[in-house]
Structures are given as structure tokens and as C-alpha cells.
Short mmCIF file of C-alpha atoms in Angstrom, two decimals:
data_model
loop_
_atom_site.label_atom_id
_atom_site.label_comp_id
_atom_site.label_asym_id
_atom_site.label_seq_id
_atom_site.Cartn_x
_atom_site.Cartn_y
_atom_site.Cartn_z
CA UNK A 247 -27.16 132.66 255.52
CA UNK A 248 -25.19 134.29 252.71
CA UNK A 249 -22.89 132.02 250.96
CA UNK A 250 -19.32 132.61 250.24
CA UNK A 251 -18.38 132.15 246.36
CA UNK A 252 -15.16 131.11 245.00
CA UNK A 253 -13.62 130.87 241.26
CA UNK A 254 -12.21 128.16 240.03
CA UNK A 255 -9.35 127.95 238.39
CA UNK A 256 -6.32 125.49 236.04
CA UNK A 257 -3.60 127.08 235.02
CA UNK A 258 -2.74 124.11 233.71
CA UNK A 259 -5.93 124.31 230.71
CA UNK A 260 -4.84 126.82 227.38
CA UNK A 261 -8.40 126.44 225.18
CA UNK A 262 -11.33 128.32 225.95
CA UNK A 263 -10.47 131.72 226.21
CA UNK A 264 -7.63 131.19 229.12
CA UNK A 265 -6.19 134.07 228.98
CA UNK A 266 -10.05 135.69 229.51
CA UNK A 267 -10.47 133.55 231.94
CA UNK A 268 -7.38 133.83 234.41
CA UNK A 269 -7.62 138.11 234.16
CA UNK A 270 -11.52 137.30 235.48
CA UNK A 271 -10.25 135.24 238.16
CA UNK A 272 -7.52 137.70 239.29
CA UNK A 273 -10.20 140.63 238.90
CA UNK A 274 -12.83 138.46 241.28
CA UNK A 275 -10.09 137.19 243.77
CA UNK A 276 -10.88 140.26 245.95
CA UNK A 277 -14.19 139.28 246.33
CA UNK A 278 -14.13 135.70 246.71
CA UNK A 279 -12.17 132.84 248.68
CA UNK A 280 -10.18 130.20 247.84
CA UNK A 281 -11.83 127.61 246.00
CA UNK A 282 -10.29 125.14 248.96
CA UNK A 283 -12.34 126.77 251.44
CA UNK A 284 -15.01 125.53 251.15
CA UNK A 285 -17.43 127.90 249.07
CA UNK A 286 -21.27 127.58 248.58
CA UNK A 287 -21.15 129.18 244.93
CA UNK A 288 -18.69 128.45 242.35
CA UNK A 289 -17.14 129.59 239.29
CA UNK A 290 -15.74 127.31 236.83
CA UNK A 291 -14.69 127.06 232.96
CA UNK A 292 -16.15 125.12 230.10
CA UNK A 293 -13.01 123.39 230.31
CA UNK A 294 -12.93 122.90 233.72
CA UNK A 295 -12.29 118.78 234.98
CA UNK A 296 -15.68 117.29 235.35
CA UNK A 297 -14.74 115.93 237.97
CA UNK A 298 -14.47 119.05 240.14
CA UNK A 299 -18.02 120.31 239.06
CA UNK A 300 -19.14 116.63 239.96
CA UNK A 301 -17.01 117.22 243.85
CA UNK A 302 -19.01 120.07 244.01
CA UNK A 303 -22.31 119.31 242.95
CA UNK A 304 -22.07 116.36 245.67
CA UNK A 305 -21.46 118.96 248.61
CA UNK A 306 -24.43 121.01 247.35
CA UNK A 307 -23.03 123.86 245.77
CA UNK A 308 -24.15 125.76 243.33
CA UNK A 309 -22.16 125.99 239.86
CA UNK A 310 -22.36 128.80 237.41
CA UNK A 311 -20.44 127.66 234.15
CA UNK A 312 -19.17 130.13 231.84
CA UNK A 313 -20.05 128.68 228.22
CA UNK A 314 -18.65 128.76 225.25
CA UNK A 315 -19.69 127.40 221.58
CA UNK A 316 -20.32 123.76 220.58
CA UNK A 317 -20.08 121.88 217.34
CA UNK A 318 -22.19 121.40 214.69
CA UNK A 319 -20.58 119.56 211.79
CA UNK A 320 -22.57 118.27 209.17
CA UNK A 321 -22.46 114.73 208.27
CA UNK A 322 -19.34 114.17 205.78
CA UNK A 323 -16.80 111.24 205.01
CA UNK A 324 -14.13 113.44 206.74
CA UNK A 325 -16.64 113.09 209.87
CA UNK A 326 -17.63 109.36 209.85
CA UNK A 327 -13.83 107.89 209.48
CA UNK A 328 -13.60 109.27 213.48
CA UNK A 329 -16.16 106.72 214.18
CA UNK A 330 -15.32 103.27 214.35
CA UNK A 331 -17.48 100.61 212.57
CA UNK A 332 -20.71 99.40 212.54
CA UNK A 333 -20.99 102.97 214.19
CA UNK A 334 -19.91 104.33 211.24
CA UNK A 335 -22.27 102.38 209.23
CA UNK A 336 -25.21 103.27 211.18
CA UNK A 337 -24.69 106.78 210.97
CA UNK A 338 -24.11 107.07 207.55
CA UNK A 339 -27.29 105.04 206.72
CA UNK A 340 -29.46 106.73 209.37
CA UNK A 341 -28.14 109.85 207.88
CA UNK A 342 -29.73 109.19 204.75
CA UNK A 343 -32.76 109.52 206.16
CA UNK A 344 -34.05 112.51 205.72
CA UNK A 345 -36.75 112.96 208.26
CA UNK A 346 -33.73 111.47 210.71
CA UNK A 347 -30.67 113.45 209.63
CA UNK A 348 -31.11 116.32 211.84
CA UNK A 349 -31.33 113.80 214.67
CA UNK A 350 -28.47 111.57 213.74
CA UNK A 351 -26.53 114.83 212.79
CA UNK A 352 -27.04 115.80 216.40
CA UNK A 353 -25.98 112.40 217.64
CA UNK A 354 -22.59 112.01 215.80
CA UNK A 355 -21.69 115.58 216.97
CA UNK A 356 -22.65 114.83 220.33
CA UNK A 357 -20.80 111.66 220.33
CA UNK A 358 -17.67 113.43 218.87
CA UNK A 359 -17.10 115.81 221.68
CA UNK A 360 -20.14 118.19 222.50
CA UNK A 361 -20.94 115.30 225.38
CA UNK A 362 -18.06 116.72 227.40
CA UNK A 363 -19.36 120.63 227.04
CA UNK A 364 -23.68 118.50 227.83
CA UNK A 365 -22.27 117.16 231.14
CA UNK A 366 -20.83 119.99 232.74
CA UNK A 367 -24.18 122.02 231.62
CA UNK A 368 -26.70 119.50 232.97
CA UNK A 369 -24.70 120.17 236.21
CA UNK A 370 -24.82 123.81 236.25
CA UNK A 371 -27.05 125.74 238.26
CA UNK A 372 -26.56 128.87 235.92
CA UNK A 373 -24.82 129.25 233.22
CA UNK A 374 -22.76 132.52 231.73
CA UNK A 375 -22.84 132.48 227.46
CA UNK A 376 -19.74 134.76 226.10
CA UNK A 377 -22.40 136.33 223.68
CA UNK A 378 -26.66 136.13 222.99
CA UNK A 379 -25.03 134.10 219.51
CA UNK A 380 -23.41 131.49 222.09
CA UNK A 381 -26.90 131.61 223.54
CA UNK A 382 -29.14 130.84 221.05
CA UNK A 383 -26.92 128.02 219.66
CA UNK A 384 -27.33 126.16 222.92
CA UNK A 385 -30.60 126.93 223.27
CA UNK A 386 -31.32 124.28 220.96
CA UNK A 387 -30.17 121.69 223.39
CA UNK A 388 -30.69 123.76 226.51
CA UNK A 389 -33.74 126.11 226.24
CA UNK A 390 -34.60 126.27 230.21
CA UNK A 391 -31.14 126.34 232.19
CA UNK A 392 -31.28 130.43 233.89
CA UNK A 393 -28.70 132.15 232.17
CA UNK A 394 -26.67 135.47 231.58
CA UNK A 395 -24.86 136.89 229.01
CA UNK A 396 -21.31 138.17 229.43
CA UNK A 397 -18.91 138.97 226.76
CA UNK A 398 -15.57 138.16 227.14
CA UNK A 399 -13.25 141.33 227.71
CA UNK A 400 -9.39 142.26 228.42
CA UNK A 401 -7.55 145.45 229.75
CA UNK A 402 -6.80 148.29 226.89
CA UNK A 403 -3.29 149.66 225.90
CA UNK A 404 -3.64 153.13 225.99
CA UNK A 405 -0.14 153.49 225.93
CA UNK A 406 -0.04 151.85 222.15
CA UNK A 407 1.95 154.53 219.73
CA UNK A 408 0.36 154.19 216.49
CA UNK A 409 2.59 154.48 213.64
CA UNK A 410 -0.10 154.61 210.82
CA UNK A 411 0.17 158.16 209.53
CA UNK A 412 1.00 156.89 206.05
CA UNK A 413 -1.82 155.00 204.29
CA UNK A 414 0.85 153.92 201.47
CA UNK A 415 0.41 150.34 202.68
CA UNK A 416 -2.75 149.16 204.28
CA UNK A 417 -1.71 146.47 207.01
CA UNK A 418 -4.49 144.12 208.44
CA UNK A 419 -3.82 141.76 211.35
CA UNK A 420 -4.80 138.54 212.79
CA UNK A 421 -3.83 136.19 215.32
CA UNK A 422 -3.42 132.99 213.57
CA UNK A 423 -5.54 129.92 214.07
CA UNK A 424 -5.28 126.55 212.49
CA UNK A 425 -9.07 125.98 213.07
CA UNK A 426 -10.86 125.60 209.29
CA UNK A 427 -13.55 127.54 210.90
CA UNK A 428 -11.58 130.77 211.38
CA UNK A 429 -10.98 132.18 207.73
CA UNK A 430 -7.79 132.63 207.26
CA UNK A 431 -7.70 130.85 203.71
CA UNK A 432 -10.49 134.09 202.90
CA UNK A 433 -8.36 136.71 204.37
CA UNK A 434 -5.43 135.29 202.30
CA UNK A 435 -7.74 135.17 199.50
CA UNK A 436 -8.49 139.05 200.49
CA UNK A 437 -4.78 140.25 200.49
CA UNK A 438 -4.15 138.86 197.01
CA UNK A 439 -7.18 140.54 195.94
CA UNK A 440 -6.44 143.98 197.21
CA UNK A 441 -2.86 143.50 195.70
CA UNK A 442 -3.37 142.00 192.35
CA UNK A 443 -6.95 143.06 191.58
CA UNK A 444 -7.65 146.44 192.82
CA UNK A 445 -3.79 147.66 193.06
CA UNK A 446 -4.01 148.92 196.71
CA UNK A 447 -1.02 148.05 198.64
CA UNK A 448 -1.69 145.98 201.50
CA UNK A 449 0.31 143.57 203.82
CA UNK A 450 -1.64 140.76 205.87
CA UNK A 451 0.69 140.66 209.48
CA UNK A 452 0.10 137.03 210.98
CA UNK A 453 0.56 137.01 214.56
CA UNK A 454 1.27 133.58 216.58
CA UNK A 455 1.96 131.74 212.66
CA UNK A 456 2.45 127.83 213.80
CA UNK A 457 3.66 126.69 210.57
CA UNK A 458 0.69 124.49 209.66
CA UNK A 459 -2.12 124.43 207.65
CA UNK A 460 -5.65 124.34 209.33
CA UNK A 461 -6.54 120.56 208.45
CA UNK A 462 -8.36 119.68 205.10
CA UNK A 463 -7.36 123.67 204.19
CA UNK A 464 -6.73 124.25 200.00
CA UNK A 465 -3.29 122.79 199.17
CA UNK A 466 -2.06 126.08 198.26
CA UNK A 467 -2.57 127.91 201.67
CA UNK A 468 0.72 127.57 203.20
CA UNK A 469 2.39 129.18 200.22
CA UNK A 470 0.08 131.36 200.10
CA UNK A 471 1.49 132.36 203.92
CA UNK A 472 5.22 131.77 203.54
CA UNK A 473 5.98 132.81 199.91
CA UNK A 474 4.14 136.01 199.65
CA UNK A 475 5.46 139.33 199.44
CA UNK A 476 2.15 140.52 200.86
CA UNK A 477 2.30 138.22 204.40
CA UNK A 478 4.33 138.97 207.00
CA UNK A 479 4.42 136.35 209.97
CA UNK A 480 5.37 136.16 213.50
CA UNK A 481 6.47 132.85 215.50
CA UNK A 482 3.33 131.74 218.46
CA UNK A 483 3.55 133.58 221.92
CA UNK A 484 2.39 133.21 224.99
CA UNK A 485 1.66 136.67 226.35
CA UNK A 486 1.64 139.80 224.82
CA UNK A 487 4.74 141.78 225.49
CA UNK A 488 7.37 145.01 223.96
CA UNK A 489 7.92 142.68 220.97
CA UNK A 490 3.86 142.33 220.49
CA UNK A 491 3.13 145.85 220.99
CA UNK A 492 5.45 146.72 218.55
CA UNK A 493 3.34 144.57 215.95
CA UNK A 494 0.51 146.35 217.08
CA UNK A 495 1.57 149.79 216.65
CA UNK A 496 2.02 149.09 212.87
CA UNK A 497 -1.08 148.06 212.33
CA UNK A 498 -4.86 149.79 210.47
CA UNK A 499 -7.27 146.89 211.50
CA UNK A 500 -7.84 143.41 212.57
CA UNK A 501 -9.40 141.63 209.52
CA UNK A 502 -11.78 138.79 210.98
CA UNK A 503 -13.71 136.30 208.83
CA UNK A 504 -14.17 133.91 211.56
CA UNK A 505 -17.30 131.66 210.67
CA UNK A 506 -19.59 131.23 213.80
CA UNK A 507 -17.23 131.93 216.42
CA UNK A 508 -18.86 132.31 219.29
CA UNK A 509 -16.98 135.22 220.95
CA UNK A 510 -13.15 135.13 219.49
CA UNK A 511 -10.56 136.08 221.97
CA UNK A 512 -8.11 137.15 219.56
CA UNK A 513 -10.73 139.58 218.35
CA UNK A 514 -11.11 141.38 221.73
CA UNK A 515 -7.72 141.09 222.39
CA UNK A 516 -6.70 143.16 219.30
CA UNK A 517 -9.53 145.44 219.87
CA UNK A 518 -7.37 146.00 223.32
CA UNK A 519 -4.40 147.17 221.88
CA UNK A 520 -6.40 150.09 219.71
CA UNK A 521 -7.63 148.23 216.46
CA UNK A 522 -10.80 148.60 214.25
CA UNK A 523 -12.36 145.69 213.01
CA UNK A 524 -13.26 145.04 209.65
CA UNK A 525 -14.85 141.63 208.53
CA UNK A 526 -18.19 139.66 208.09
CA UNK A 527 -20.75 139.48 211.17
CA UNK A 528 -21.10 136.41 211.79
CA UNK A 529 -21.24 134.75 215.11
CA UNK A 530 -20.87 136.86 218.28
CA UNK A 531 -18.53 139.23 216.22
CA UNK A 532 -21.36 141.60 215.68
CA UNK A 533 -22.07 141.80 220.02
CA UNK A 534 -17.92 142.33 220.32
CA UNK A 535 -17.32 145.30 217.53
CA UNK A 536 -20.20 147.21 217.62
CA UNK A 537 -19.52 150.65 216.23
CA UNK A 538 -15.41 149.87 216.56
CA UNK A 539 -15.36 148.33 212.86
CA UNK A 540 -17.16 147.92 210.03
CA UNK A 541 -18.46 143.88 209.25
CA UNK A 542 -20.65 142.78 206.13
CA UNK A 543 -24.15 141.15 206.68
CA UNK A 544 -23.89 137.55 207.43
CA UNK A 545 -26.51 134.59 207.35
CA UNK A 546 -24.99 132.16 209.53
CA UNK A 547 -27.91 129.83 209.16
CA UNK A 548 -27.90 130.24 205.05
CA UNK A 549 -27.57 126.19 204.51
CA UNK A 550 -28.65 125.22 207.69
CA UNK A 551 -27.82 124.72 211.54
CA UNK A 552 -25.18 121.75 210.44
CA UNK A 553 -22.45 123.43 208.30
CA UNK A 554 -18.21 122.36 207.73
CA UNK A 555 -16.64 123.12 211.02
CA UNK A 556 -13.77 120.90 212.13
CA UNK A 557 -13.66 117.80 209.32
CA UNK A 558 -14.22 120.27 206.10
CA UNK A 559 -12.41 123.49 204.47
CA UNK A 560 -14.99 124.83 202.59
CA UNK A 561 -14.37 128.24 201.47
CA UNK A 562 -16.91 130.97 202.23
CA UNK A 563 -18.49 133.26 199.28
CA UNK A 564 -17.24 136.60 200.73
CA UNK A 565 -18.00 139.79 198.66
CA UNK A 566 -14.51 141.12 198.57
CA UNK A 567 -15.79 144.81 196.72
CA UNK A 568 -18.31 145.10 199.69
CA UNK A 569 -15.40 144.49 202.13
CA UNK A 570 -13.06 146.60 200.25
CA UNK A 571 -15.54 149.29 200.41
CA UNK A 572 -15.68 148.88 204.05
CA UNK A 573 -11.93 148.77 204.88
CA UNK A 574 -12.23 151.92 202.93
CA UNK A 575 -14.31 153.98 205.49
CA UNK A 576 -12.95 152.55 208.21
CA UNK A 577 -8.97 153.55 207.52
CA UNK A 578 -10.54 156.75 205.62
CA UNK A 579 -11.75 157.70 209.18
CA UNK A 580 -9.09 156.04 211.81
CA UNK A 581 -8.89 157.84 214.44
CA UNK A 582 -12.65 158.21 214.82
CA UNK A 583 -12.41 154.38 214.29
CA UNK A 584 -9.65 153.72 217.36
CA UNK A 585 -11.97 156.46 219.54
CA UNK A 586 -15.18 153.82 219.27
CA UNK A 587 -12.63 151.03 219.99
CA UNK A 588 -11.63 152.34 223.67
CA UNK A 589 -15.05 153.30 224.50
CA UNK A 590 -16.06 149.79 224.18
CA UNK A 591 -13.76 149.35 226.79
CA UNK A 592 -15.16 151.95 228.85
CA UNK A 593 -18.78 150.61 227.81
CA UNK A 594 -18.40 146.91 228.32
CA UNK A 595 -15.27 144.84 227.34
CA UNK A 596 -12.66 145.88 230.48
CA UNK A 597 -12.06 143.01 232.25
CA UNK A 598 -13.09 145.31 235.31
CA UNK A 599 -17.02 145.41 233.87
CA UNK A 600 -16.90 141.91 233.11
CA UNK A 601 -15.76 140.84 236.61
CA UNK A 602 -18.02 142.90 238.00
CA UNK A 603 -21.50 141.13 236.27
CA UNK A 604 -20.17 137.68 236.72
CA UNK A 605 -19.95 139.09 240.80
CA UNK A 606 -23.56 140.13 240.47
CA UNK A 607 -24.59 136.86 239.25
CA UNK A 608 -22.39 134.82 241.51
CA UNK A 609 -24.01 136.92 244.78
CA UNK A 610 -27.61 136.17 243.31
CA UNK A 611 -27.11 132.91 243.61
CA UNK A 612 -25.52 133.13 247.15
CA UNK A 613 -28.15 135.11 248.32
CA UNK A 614 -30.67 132.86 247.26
#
């Protein structure tokens, strides 16, 4: 007998690509019940409560668990001070290892939070990875759970109004994140550059600007946000709306140097509202642009599978003449640019597509 599949769903939860996340669940609520009613398949979030995936593995049904990244910080003094002592002790010692480091690297991050992210896997019956990057990250942990991939998506403004006729001023965008991991020290770095060193006029806009520095960031990062004639913030938001779009419409390209980001939301989400994407490819970033951007060749795996992620601020070695040269054919050629950008939509990053292959995996596993 065919089972009946249901999504599950907290509003209450704002990590983990929510927003993604509740569009998927409104797109799939046509097609499934109420996760109340007793479903033989369900859908849940990374961030889901273990608890519920626990409920339901105890009434026998089956769990697909859409997947996101997991950390991988390297051993550092930053790190160890979260530990409390002789834990601390051991680690550092066992760390010094070398034929054990890998292992006791593994360990600490494990113990720090990737446990959380392990127990709702080992409960999965299949699990959904944002991006083949995601995949092969976990794979090193989880080489045998069945799988699919699925990038995350959102619904395109067509109706944006560009208002980028005049190249006078080159304006890049981001949505801001205090994560180390995310880049925004570089793309400061970047806007300075283009200012001061090559004299090409250029404004950084920073959407959803908190205030804060990302934790352990250079001392002179938040003046380099809120005293510069080349950065222009907004305040955090919770939805995009008139006030958003407006921002948009202003805008060349998003700049991303995001450092092994699985499959960054706020890079989809500006793809949705019309822009290129210009940046390094690393991470999933390659799998999201495609031929909407232009990104620099990336080893993510230069110094290692451990590298600064949430208790360092080291700043990346980014060749800003190759990226300059970049940025150059992509606002050289815009509208050609914004033309890939909405048939990625139409290829694979509507919400609509999406919804629809997380259906065809979810009836699999009914049918089975």
C-alpha cells in the first residue's frame, strides 16, 4: 500500500536556509498531508527537533532529511577554550600527534556541534544534500546513506526595473553575514582596491548590516563598513519587500567570496531578483551560478580538509586583478549576464523544480 508523505515544518527555526525551506513546504503542501496525520514518509530540516525525527522513527516511518554543511575547524586556541578542562588538555596533546590529529580534529568538531547534524543523519532513511559539494563533505562521515542532490532555489522577480544604464559607479551587493567564513572582510578588502588602486568607481551595498563584526574579524573591519564613502548599508530584514527591491534594482552583481559554503541562500536569493554573480568558486557556489556569473578557480582543500571556520578570521589570498578582470566581462556584457540568471530559474533553481524532485524522492520511498 502506497504511503502518504507529509513535510515537516517550525516556523519557529530561522538557520538553515528557512526561508528555502518554508517556500518548499508551501510548494509540496498540495501534494502531501498534514504532518499530524499520520504520514508514512516524512520531510524534515537539518534543524528540525530531534525529537520529532526520533517520534517518527519509533512509528516506522521513513525520514528523508534535507542536509546542509558541517564543520570542520582546525585545531586552534580559539577552539580548545570552548572545551572545558582536562578535555581541553587531552585534545590539545592528542592533537599533537600527528598520526592522531586528523582523528582528534574530527572528535573536537564533532563534540562542538556536528553531533547534533550525526544524529538526525544516522536516523534518516534518505537524505537530500543542497549541492554534490555538501555531498562529498559528508561523505567522509557518511559514505553509504542513499542520497539525492537538490539545490536550494526561490521564485524570480521578473518584475525587477533595473536602473544600471550608467556604468559610472559599479555597485556590488551582498547580504551581510557575521559568519568569519563568509568573506566579507575580502570583499571590503575588494572595494578599497577597485577605489584606491585601480581608480574605478565602485560602491559595496550591504544588505541586512547587524552592526557587528564577524567574531575574531581584523580590528579594522567595522570601519571599514561604517566610515567608508564606498559602503553603503541597510538595517536586517525579514522578508524581502518594495523597500528591498528597490536595493535591488540599483544593483550590477552580487560579489560572493563565501569560503566553503555549502549552498548560500543569500546567493540564490539575489540571483532571484536578476543579479550576476561574480566571486571565487568555492563550495557549492560553482553548482548555484553556473553560466549566471563569472567566479575564479578555487582549491578548497589547498591546506587541508580542517581549515578556520567559526573560532579563526583568517583572511583568504584572493587575486583581486583576476577578479577585477572578471567583474569586467561580466558588467561589460549585463544583460547577456541577467538573461543566464533567469534561465537558471527556468533550468533548475524555481522553487517549483525543486519541489517537484524532493516529490519524486519522497514518492520513491512511499512506493517502496
Amino acid at each position: 500500500m502506497k504511503k502518504k508523505i507529509a513535510a515537516f515544518f517550525d516556523p519557529k527555526k530561522t538557520t538553515s536556509g528557512q526561508r528555502f525551506y518554508e517556500a518548499l513546504c508551501n510548494e509540496l503542501s498540495s501534494s502531501t498531508i498534514a504532518y499530524t496525520d499520520s504520514p508514512g514518509v516524512v520531510l524534515f530540516n537539518i534543524s528540525a527537533p530531534i525529537t520529532e525525527l526520533l517520534k517518527a522513527k519509533l512509528k516506522k516511518r521513513k525520514i528523508v532529511l534535507r542536509v546542509d554543511g558541517l564543520w570542520w575547524d582546525r585545531i586552534s586556541p580559539a577552539f580548545l577554550e570552548i572545551f572545558p578542562e582536562p578535555i581541553r588538555f587531552l585534545i590539545r596533546k592528542l592533537s599533537q600527534v600527528s598520526r592522531l590529529k586528523a582523528v582528534i580534529t574530527d572528535i573536537a568538531n564533532f563534540m562542538n556541534e556536528n553531533y547534533t547534524g550525526f544524529a538526525r543523519i544516522i536516523l534518516a532513511d534518505h537524505l537530500i544534500y543542497q549541492t554534490y559539494f555538501c555531498r562529498i563533505v559528508h561523505q567522509r562521515y557518511f559514505p553509504n546513506k542513499p542520497f539525492s542532490v537538490v539545490l536550494n532555489g526561490s521564485y524570480f522577480r521578473d518584475d525587477i526595473k533595473f536602473l544600471t544604464q550608467d556604468n559610472s559607479i559599479i555597485r556590488l551587493f551582498i547580504i551581510y553575514s557575521d559568519a568569519p567564513a563568509k568573506g566579507v572582510y575580502e570583499t571590503l578588502q575588494f572595494i578599497h582596491w577597485l577605489n584606491e588602486k585601480k581608480n574605478t568607481a565602485a560602491e559595496l551595498h550591504i544588505l541586512g548590516f547587524n552592526g557587528k563584526a564577524p567574531k575574531y574579524a581584523p580590528a579594522d573591519m567595522l570601519a571599514m563598513i561604517q566610515q567608508s564613502p564606498h559602503v553603503i548599508t541597510y538595517p536586517p530584514f525579514n522578508c524581502f519587500n518594495a523597500e528591498t527591491d528597490a536595493i535591488f534594482a540599483k544593483m550590477h552583481c552580487y560579489i560572493c567570496f563565501s569560503y566553503r559554503d555549502p549552498c548560500p541562500n543569500a546567493v540564490v536569493e539575489s540571483m532571484a531578483h536578476g543579479l550576476p554573480v561574480v566571486g571565487i568558486a568555492s563550495g557549492g557556489v560553482t553548482e548555484i551560478v553556473g553560466n549566471a556569473g563569472e567566479l575564479l578557480p578555487w582549491d578548497d582543500w589547498q591546506n587541508g580538509f580542517f581549515a578556520p571556520c567559526r573560532h579563526e578570521h583568517t583572511v583568504k589570498n584572493i587575486d583581486f586583478e583576476a577578479v577585477f578582470s572578471l567583474l569586467k566581462k561580466v558588467t561589460d556584457d549585463l544583460d547577456n549576464y541577467r538573461a543566464n540568471v533567469k534561465q537558471r530559474f527556468v533550468d533548475e533553481l524555481d522553487v517549483k523544480i525543486c519541489a517537484d524532485k524532493y516529490l519524486y524522492t519522497l514518492k520513491k520511498l512511499a512506493e517502496a
